[in-house]
Amino acid sequence: MSRKVSIARLATGIPGLDAILGGGIPELSFNLIVGAPGCGKTTLAHQLMFAMASPRRPALYFTVLGESPIKMLRYQQQFSFFDLDKINGAVRFVSLGDDVTTGTYTEVLKRITREVETTAPALVFVDSFRSIMHEAQRQSEGSISQQQFIQQLGMQLMGWATSTFLVGEYSSKTDSPPIFTMADGLISLEQSVFRNSMVRKIQIMKMRGQATRPGMHTFRITDDGIVVYPAVEVRDDGDLTVASRRKDSTQKRLSMGVPRLDEMMGGGLPSGYSLLVAGPSGSGKTILATAFLVEGVRRGEPGVIVAFEQTPSQSRTRTIDDLVRAGSIGLINTRSLDLSMDEVIQHLIDLIHSMKAKRVVIDSLSGFELAVAPTFREDFRESLFRMIAALSNLGVTVLMTSELEDRYGDLRFSPYGSAFLTDAIIVQRYVEIKSCLKRVMAVVKVRASAHSNELREFEIDDGGIAIGEILSGYSGILSGSPALNPSLAVKDQDR
């Protein structure tokens, strides 16, 4: 009979980190925190220490050459996680600077051993471990080698029943010292700069005994310390993924808030669907999205809007601005240059939960792509798929707008090839009739539901969108512009 040994896990206290670790740091584990200078290693180590340290679980933090304890504390106490009451109690700092610069590996190991045996800590941090490797290399007769130092230190720390964290300026891509193979856990931090944006990422290279979330995850250093934004997982929901599961045509329908549009969609937008509203600038996409949210509030269905191109106060109607101030609609409106997709998704999911939102508007995908840091744009389509899957899993109904260049003959609904991800599509276009530009609208698809294929003219007035009669006899909207193709005759409208 197989008996599974249960290993306790220590909560890190860092938002999002436990999720990618697979539940926390295994107790009594031997861990490495690696990365280039400035990427956040020391901040991560301090945040871990202050979250996990207590009178019953004291921590011992060794500093080496990079910074003295006083200088380090001066800056680290700016973070809200810093707890002055724990200093010299649950948390104790020891400088190894003199030992490293004047001693050998044997002497450094003796000093670490003496301090650990004296204070009996449950948590041990060494920052920076690589400094010991560089400086304590003056060999004397009888002194241990670097390899022996690594092995003995690792064995002793594990034998002392401590949870250990060694911090070092290593690159997980180019460096592979022996200590990497000895470690139970390996946490890698990276940062990249592109023009005016800087993006930080964290990866759990390994964590023995538990399943971690693979891949790179973005994080941000705030006044509260490090916040990790785990990449959204696309979970399997039976025989199909959440994003592509079969829709039930009998499910509840949501009103769009625009007269005649519900009828064109076969009775409204099915609950839980994702809708793409595509059209050129000024065609009325934001106004349609506003009507969708306002109608939801009227029916007791709170909503959230993620605005990337204009704030509610800049839009044609101020109704949604009033609803945001009243707390009936949640707003995410950001202009950050180092935004990540996962950060936006996490903020959106948190707001959906807090407001118990049923409707979500993203206005627009074009602005969304420009808002995220350039380093994320190559993965925009994949991230968009994960976002739609995550929102679908929450059961909310999503309306996304997409800015398109109206080229008449090129029937595209999104520059990201994302139309197939959505359950419904509404297209808005301009046509030239009798030397005037007219707005027209059509429902392209509503998955698993009958819908109108009519092309209808619509107008925008103080009351919003007013859909008119069928635009009959006109063949130019999909095959070419009447202004550019004289062979396409514009016939009179049926009114």
XYZ file of C-alpha atoms in Angstrom:
495
model
C 0.000 0.000 0.000
C 1.347 3.419 -1.007
C 1.617 6.030 1.720
C 1.896 9.628 0.654
C 4.036 11.889 2.815
C 2.390 15.240 3.461
C 4.688 18.280 3.243
C 3.508 21.504 4.834
C 3.580 24.574 2.612
C 4.374 28.069 3.793
C 2.149 30.876 2.523
C 4.322 33.531 0.894
C 2.051 36.491 1.570
C 2.753 37.741 -1.969
C -0.376 38.197 -4.113
C -0.389 35.700 -6.966
C 2.840 33.903 -5.989
C 1.270 30.969 -4.163
C -0.876 30.301 -7.233
C 2.112 29.825 -9.549
C 4.073 27.934 -6.869
C 1.335 25.357 -6.576
C 0.260 26.300 -3.060
C 3.254 27.925 -1.385
C 6.868 27.160 -0.386
C 7.447 23.588 0.877
C 8.564 23.699 4.484
C 12.242 22.762 5.110
C 13.058 23.241 1.417
C 16.307 24.602 -0.051
C 15.503 27.390 -2.526
C 17.307 29.761 -4.881
C 16.115 33.215 -5.964
C 18.107 34.252 -9.036
C 18.141 37.090 -11.522
C 20.013 40.135 -12.778
C 20.697 43.164 -10.536
C 17.647 45.363 -10.038
C 15.009 42.806 -10.978
C 13.566 42.561 -7.430
C 15.373 39.616 -5.776
C 16.041 41.337 -2.430
C 12.531 42.786 -2.301
C 11.101 39.314 -2.928
C 13.316 37.797 -0.217
C 12.337 40.452 2.344
C 8.662 40.163 1.512
C 8.840 36.388 1.955
C 10.689 36.765 5.247
C 8.334 39.299 6.837
C 5.290 37.284 5.727
C 6.563 33.959 7.095
C 8.612 35.016 10.153
C 7.090 34.936 13.627
C 8.292 34.387 17.226
C 7.648 30.667 16.710
C 9.264 30.732 13.257
C 12.236 33.141 13.519
C 14.222 34.236 10.478
C 17.956 34.849 10.063
C 19.007 37.077 7.148
C 22.693 37.051 6.116
C 23.922 39.989 4.048
C 27.214 39.778 2.183
C 28.921 42.455 0.065
C 26.212 44.206 -1.879
C 24.565 46.183 0.917
C 25.039 46.590 4.646
C 22.013 45.671 6.782
C 21.482 49.343 7.723
C 21.457 50.497 4.090
C 19.222 47.599 3.056
C 16.707 48.287 5.838
C 16.628 51.977 4.984
C 15.134 51.242 1.592
C 13.135 48.118 2.390
C 11.205 49.842 5.180
C 9.540 51.980 2.499
C 7.359 48.984 1.634
C 4.163 48.378 3.572
C 5.131 44.747 4.282
C 8.082 45.907 6.405
C 7.353 45.277 10.091
C 9.702 47.165 12.410
C 8.385 45.257 15.443
C 9.891 42.033 14.057
C 13.448 43.379 13.810
C 15.828 41.774 16.350
C 12.977 39.517 17.394
C 11.313 37.335 14.792
C 13.772 38.733 12.217
C 17.526 39.096 12.745
C 20.156 40.437 10.319
C 23.806 39.322 10.268
C 26.521 40.802 8.033
C 29.039 38.370 6.483
C 30.938 41.155 4.703
C 34.131 40.952 6.779
C 34.097 37.151 6.829
C 33.819 36.958 3.046
C 36.486 39.554 2.245
C 39.095 38.238 4.698
C 38.274 34.561 5.092
C 38.120 31.280 3.225
C 35.166 29.058 2.438
C 35.894 27.134 5.647
C 35.737 30.287 7.771
C 32.567 31.574 6.091
C 30.896 28.221 6.625
C 31.918 28.226 10.306
C 30.409 31.701 10.789
C 27.121 30.678 9.180
C 27.073 27.491 11.237
C 27.725 29.361 14.484
C 24.950 31.888 13.869
C 22.422 29.242 12.890
C 23.209 27.024 15.879
C 23.006 30.013 18.232
C 19.646 31.405 17.071
C 17.987 28.155 15.819
C 16.033 29.919 13.009
C 13.282 28.285 11.014
C 14.027 30.536 8.020
C 17.481 31.351 6.628
C 18.261 33.872 3.876
C 21.676 34.515 2.293
C 21.884 37.659 0.111
C 23.899 37.601 -2.080
C 25.122 34.046 -2.293
C 27.085 34.669 -5.482
C 29.198 37.252 -3.668
C 30.486 34.439 -1.468
C 31.389 32.464 -4.580
C 33.368 35.388 -6.014
C 35.145 36.640 -2.911
C 35.806 33.717 -0.581
C 38.234 31.981 -2.933
C 41.510 32.514 -1.098
C 42.521 28.961 -0.493
C 44.817 27.942 2.359
C 46.060 24.559 3.383
C 43.173 22.504 4.699
C 40.463 24.829 3.354
C 37.514 23.336 1.525
C 36.880 24.006 -2.173
C 33.962 25.932 -3.651
C 32.223 22.702 -4.609
C 32.675 21.312 -1.093
C 31.423 24.584 0.386
C 28.236 24.409 -1.680
C 27.609 20.778 -0.790
C 28.342 21.204 2.936
C 26.295 24.388 3.243
C 23.362 22.780 1.498
C 23.539 19.636 3.619
C 23.908 21.560 6.878
C 21.032 23.928 6.154
C 18.769 21.015 5.290
C 19.964 19.169 8.390
C 19.147 22.156 10.617
C 15.461 21.822 9.711
C 15.292 25.284 8.141
C 13.544 26.664 5.093
C 16.421 28.260 3.188
C 16.591 30.931 0.487
C 19.826 31.809 -1.297
C 19.715 35.006 -3.361
C 22.149 35.411 -6.249
C 22.905 37.297 -9.468
C 22.545 34.286 -11.710
C 20.760 33.939 -15.016
C 18.622 30.839 -15.347
C 19.307 30.926 -19.113
C 23.108 31.215 -19.185
C 24.289 30.036 -15.746
C 24.070 26.504 -14.399
C 26.204 26.231 -11.252
C 26.161 22.971 -9.226
C 23.923 24.532 -6.601
C 21.091 24.670 -9.171
C 20.895 20.865 -9.130
C 20.967 20.730 -5.313
C 18.113 23.189 -4.855
C 14.578 22.025 -4.159
C 13.174 25.238 -5.587
C 14.448 27.650 -8.211
C 12.715 31.008 -8.674
C 13.960 33.144 -11.570
C 13.276 36.879 -11.968
C 13.798 38.830 -15.180
C 13.248 42.356 -16.408
C 13.291 43.846 -19.886
C 13.218 47.451 -21.049
C 11.732 48.572 -24.353
C 11.711 52.301 -25.009
C 9.627 53.808 -22.180
C 8.332 50.550 -20.736
C 9.873 48.073 -18.317
C 8.393 44.629 -17.757
C 9.283 42.256 -14.950
C 8.622 38.510 -15.148
C 8.916 35.602 -12.733
C 9.258 31.896 -13.494
C 9.230 28.890 -11.195
C 11.999 26.841 -12.778
C 11.407 23.991 -10.344
C 9.744 23.243 -7.027
C 10.144 19.646 -5.956
C 7.110 17.667 -4.892
C 4.394 19.906 -6.299
C 2.917 21.000 -9.593
C 3.763 24.605 -10.446
C 2.143 26.800 -13.069
C 4.451 26.755 -16.116
C 5.718 29.683 -18.116
C 6.598 33.298 -17.415
C 4.313 35.412 -15.251
C 4.452 39.184 -15.006
C 4.874 40.997 -11.719
C 5.012 44.586 -10.551
C 6.826 46.209 -7.636
C 4.397 48.554 -5.856
C 4.423 50.430 -2.554
C 3.079 47.227 -1.010
C 5.884 45.142 -2.505
C 5.711 42.557 -5.261
C 2.406 41.625 -6.884
C 2.390 38.638 -9.264
C -0.154 38.339 -12.075
C -0.417 34.635 -12.966
C -1.085 33.847 -16.604
C -4.714 32.811 -16.942
C -5.162 29.096 -17.456
C -7.535 27.685 -20.054
C -9.083 24.819 -18.155
C -10.730 21.801 -19.711
C -14.477 21.830 -19.098
C -15.552 18.322 -19.956
C -14.999 17.358 -23.561
C -14.233 20.894 -24.772
C -12.318 23.861 -23.440
C -14.288 26.571 -21.685
C -13.697 28.969 -24.571
C -15.095 26.631 -27.220
C -17.727 24.647 -25.333
C -21.058 24.112 -27.085
C -23.593 26.837 -26.408
C -27.187 26.119 -25.506
C -29.509 28.020 -27.834
C -32.274 27.914 -25.198
C -30.265 29.833 -22.593
C -31.287 33.221 -21.258
C -31.060 36.148 -23.659
C -29.802 39.581 -22.684
C -31.261 42.719 -24.188
C -28.779 44.928 -26.039
C -30.579 48.135 -25.059
C -30.995 49.202 -28.713
C -34.504 48.969 -30.223
C -34.748 46.417 -33.063
C -31.251 45.019 -32.399
C -32.536 42.235 -30.132
C -34.894 41.197 -32.913
C -32.025 41.175 -35.437
C -30.032 38.897 -33.088
C -32.834 36.391 -32.757
C -34.083 37.560 -29.369
C -31.051 39.213 -27.810
C -27.532 38.135 -26.947
C -27.427 34.720 -25.219
C -26.117 34.946 -21.667
C -22.447 34.006 -21.345
C -21.660 34.784 -24.972
C -18.833 36.956 -26.254
C -19.817 39.554 -28.853
C -17.486 41.427 -31.210
C -18.709 44.797 -32.510
C -16.464 45.772 -35.416
C -16.447 48.981 -37.389
C -14.491 52.070 -38.435
C -13.962 55.157 -36.311
C -17.158 57.055 -35.501
C -19.478 54.252 -36.583
C -21.087 53.970 -33.122
C -19.288 51.050 -31.464
C -18.833 52.765 -28.085
C -22.412 54.050 -28.094
C -23.705 50.519 -28.713
C -21.467 49.220 -25.897
C -22.786 51.973 -23.604
C -26.384 51.014 -24.355
C -25.533 47.388 -23.536
C -24.195 48.344 -20.087
C -26.980 50.820 -19.298
C -29.611 48.227 -20.179
C -27.898 45.789 -17.850
C -28.065 48.225 -14.937
C -31.736 48.827 -15.676
C -32.345 45.078 -15.433
C -30.312 44.617 -12.251
C -27.252 43.224 -14.035
C -24.115 45.170 -12.936
C -21.423 45.726 -15.532
C -17.738 46.516 -15.944
C -16.099 48.543 -18.692
C -12.411 48.376 -19.605
C -11.709 51.623 -21.471
C -8.508 52.029 -23.469
C -9.417 54.710 -25.985
C -11.641 57.202 -24.198
C -12.997 57.758 -20.729
C -16.754 57.741 -20.160
C -16.715 61.537 -19.797
C -15.191 61.809 -23.273
C -17.844 59.638 -24.907
C -20.964 61.006 -26.570
C -23.223 60.142 -23.625
C -22.506 60.917 -19.973
C -24.974 58.315 -18.703
C -22.311 55.687 -18.151
C -20.101 58.250 -16.377
C -22.922 58.843 -13.900
C -23.373 55.104 -13.386
C -19.648 54.676 -12.708
C -19.795 57.385 -10.030
C -22.909 55.763 -8.552
C -21.113 52.405 -8.320
C -23.491 50.610 -10.699
C -20.751 50.093 -13.297
C -17.106 49.325 -12.607
C -14.388 51.071 -14.614
C -10.854 50.050 -15.500
C -9.204 52.940 -17.303
C -5.426 52.854 -17.641
C -2.745 54.528 -19.727
C 0.251 52.655 -18.281
C 3.108 52.060 -20.752
C 4.249 48.820 -19.116
C 0.890 47.102 -18.872
C 0.662 43.333 -19.270
C -2.304 41.346 -20.512
C -2.357 39.224 -17.365
C -2.389 42.329 -15.177
C -5.445 43.672 -16.995
C -7.178 40.293 -16.837
C -6.509 39.955 -13.094
C -7.844 43.458 -12.352
C -10.892 42.688 -14.493
C -11.615 39.362 -12.765
C -11.232 40.959 -9.316
C -13.666 43.743 -10.255
C -16.159 41.245 -11.683
C -16.115 39.311 -8.410
C -16.395 42.384 -6.195
C -19.300 43.862 -8.184
C -20.939 40.530 -9.040
C -20.937 41.831 -12.597
C -22.895 40.101 -15.337
C -21.865 42.221 -18.308
C -18.365 43.252 -19.449
C -17.350 45.726 -22.158
C -13.820 46.016 -23.565
C -13.512 49.202 -25.609
C -11.544 48.594 -27.690
C -9.285 45.707 -28.702
C -7.314 48.155 -30.833
C -6.656 50.370 -27.825
C -6.000 47.296 -25.692
C -3.157 46.204 -27.947
C -1.612 49.683 -27.898
C -1.929 49.889 -24.097
C 0.039 46.741 -23.342
C 3.826 46.856 -23.294
C 5.435 46.170 -26.711
C 7.056 42.980 -25.435
C 3.572 41.442 -24.957
C 2.124 42.363 -28.336
C 3.538 39.353 -30.149
C 1.458 37.166 -27.793
C -1.640 39.381 -27.972
C -3.787 36.877 -29.838
C -2.940 34.031 -27.465
C -3.583 36.260 -24.449
C -6.884 37.380 -25.939
C -7.952 33.748 -26.239
C -7.070 33.143 -22.585
C -8.965 36.257 -21.500
C -12.138 35.270 -23.351
C -11.866 31.754 -21.915
C -11.471 33.091 -18.376
C -14.449 35.434 -18.702
C -16.548 32.681 -20.249
C -15.710 30.478 -17.287
C -17.031 33.200 -14.957
C -20.352 33.183 -16.800
C -20.300 36.874 -17.743
C -21.457 38.191 -21.096
C -18.744 40.096 -22.953
C -18.961 42.809 -25.601
C -15.708 43.814 -27.308
C -15.263 46.569 -29.862
C -12.682 46.487 -32.625
C -11.504 49.414 -34.713
C -11.379 48.616 -38.422
C -10.333 50.576 -41.450
C -13.376 50.676 -43.693
C -11.941 49.397 -46.954
C -15.270 48.083 -48.242
C -13.884 45.234 -50.301
C -11.925 43.681 -47.411
C -14.415 41.949 -45.127
C -12.502 41.626 -41.880
C -13.895 41.797 -38.363
C -10.707 42.028 -36.330
C -7.037 42.670 -37.185
C -6.064 39.968 -34.679
C -7.828 37.056 -36.353
C -9.896 36.807 -33.185
C -13.348 36.738 -34.757
C -13.458 32.952 -34.508
C -13.036 33.239 -30.724
C -16.299 35.099 -30.283
C -19.810 33.701 -30.264
C -21.452 36.636 -32.044
C -20.405 39.415 -34.421
C -22.039 42.727 -35.311
C -20.453 44.752 -38.095
C -20.932 48.497 -38.616
C -19.953 50.158 -41.894
C -20.263 53.359 -43.889
C -21.858 53.451 -47.330
C -22.180 56.324 -49.795
C -25.722 56.988 -50.916
C -26.622 60.024 -53.001
C -23.352 61.760 -52.081
C -23.931 61.211 -48.352
C -22.235 58.810 -45.933
C -24.706 56.529 -44.183
C -24.152 54.136 -41.295
C -25.290 50.553 -41.736
C -25.333 47.569 -39.376
C -25.595 43.800 -39.797
C -25.525 40.767 -37.538
C -22.888 38.460 -39.009
C -23.256 35.546 -36.618
C -24.842 34.389 -33.380
C -23.534 30.939 -32.606
C -26.152 28.174 -32.337
C -28.966 30.639 -32.965
C -30.979 31.924 -35.889
C -30.515 35.628 -36.573
C -31.315 38.252 -39.178
C -29.000 38.698 -42.148
C -30.529 42.047 -43.014
C -28.451 45.124 -43.662
C -30.070 48.048 -41.837
C -29.290 51.727 -41.851
C -29.020 53.388 -38.450
C -28.603 56.863 -37.072
C -27.074 58.278 -33.888
C -28.915 61.036 -32.055
C -29.219 62.296 -28.503
C -31.147 59.158 -27.599
C -28.424 56.829 -28.860
C -28.677 54.413 -31.786
C -31.871 54.312 -33.838
C -32.044 51.394 -36.287
C -34.051 52.032 -39.430
C -35.462 49.903 -42.197
C -33.736 47.340 -44.393
C -31.232 48.788 -46.836
C -32.380 47.032 -49.970
C -30.849 46.844 -53.414
C -27.378 47.912 -52.283
C -24.515 45.569 -53.134
C -21.497 47.757 -52.524
C -20.809 47.224 -48.841
C -19.114 43.896 -49.230
C -17.946 43.920 -52.808
C -16.633 47.448 -53.274
C -17.154 51.131 -52.649
C -19.612 52.900 -54.989
C -17.297 55.870 -54.965
C -14.392 53.734 -56.146
C -16.309 51.299 -58.343
C -18.655 53.078 -60.799
C -20.076 49.774 -62.014
C -21.883 49.344 -58.726
C -25.185 51.138 -58.968
C -26.862 52.468 -55.843
C -30.550 51.786 -55.978
C -33.266 53.619 -54.079
C -33.961 52.452 -50.577
C -37.237 50.844 -49.621
C -38.760 53.014 -46.922
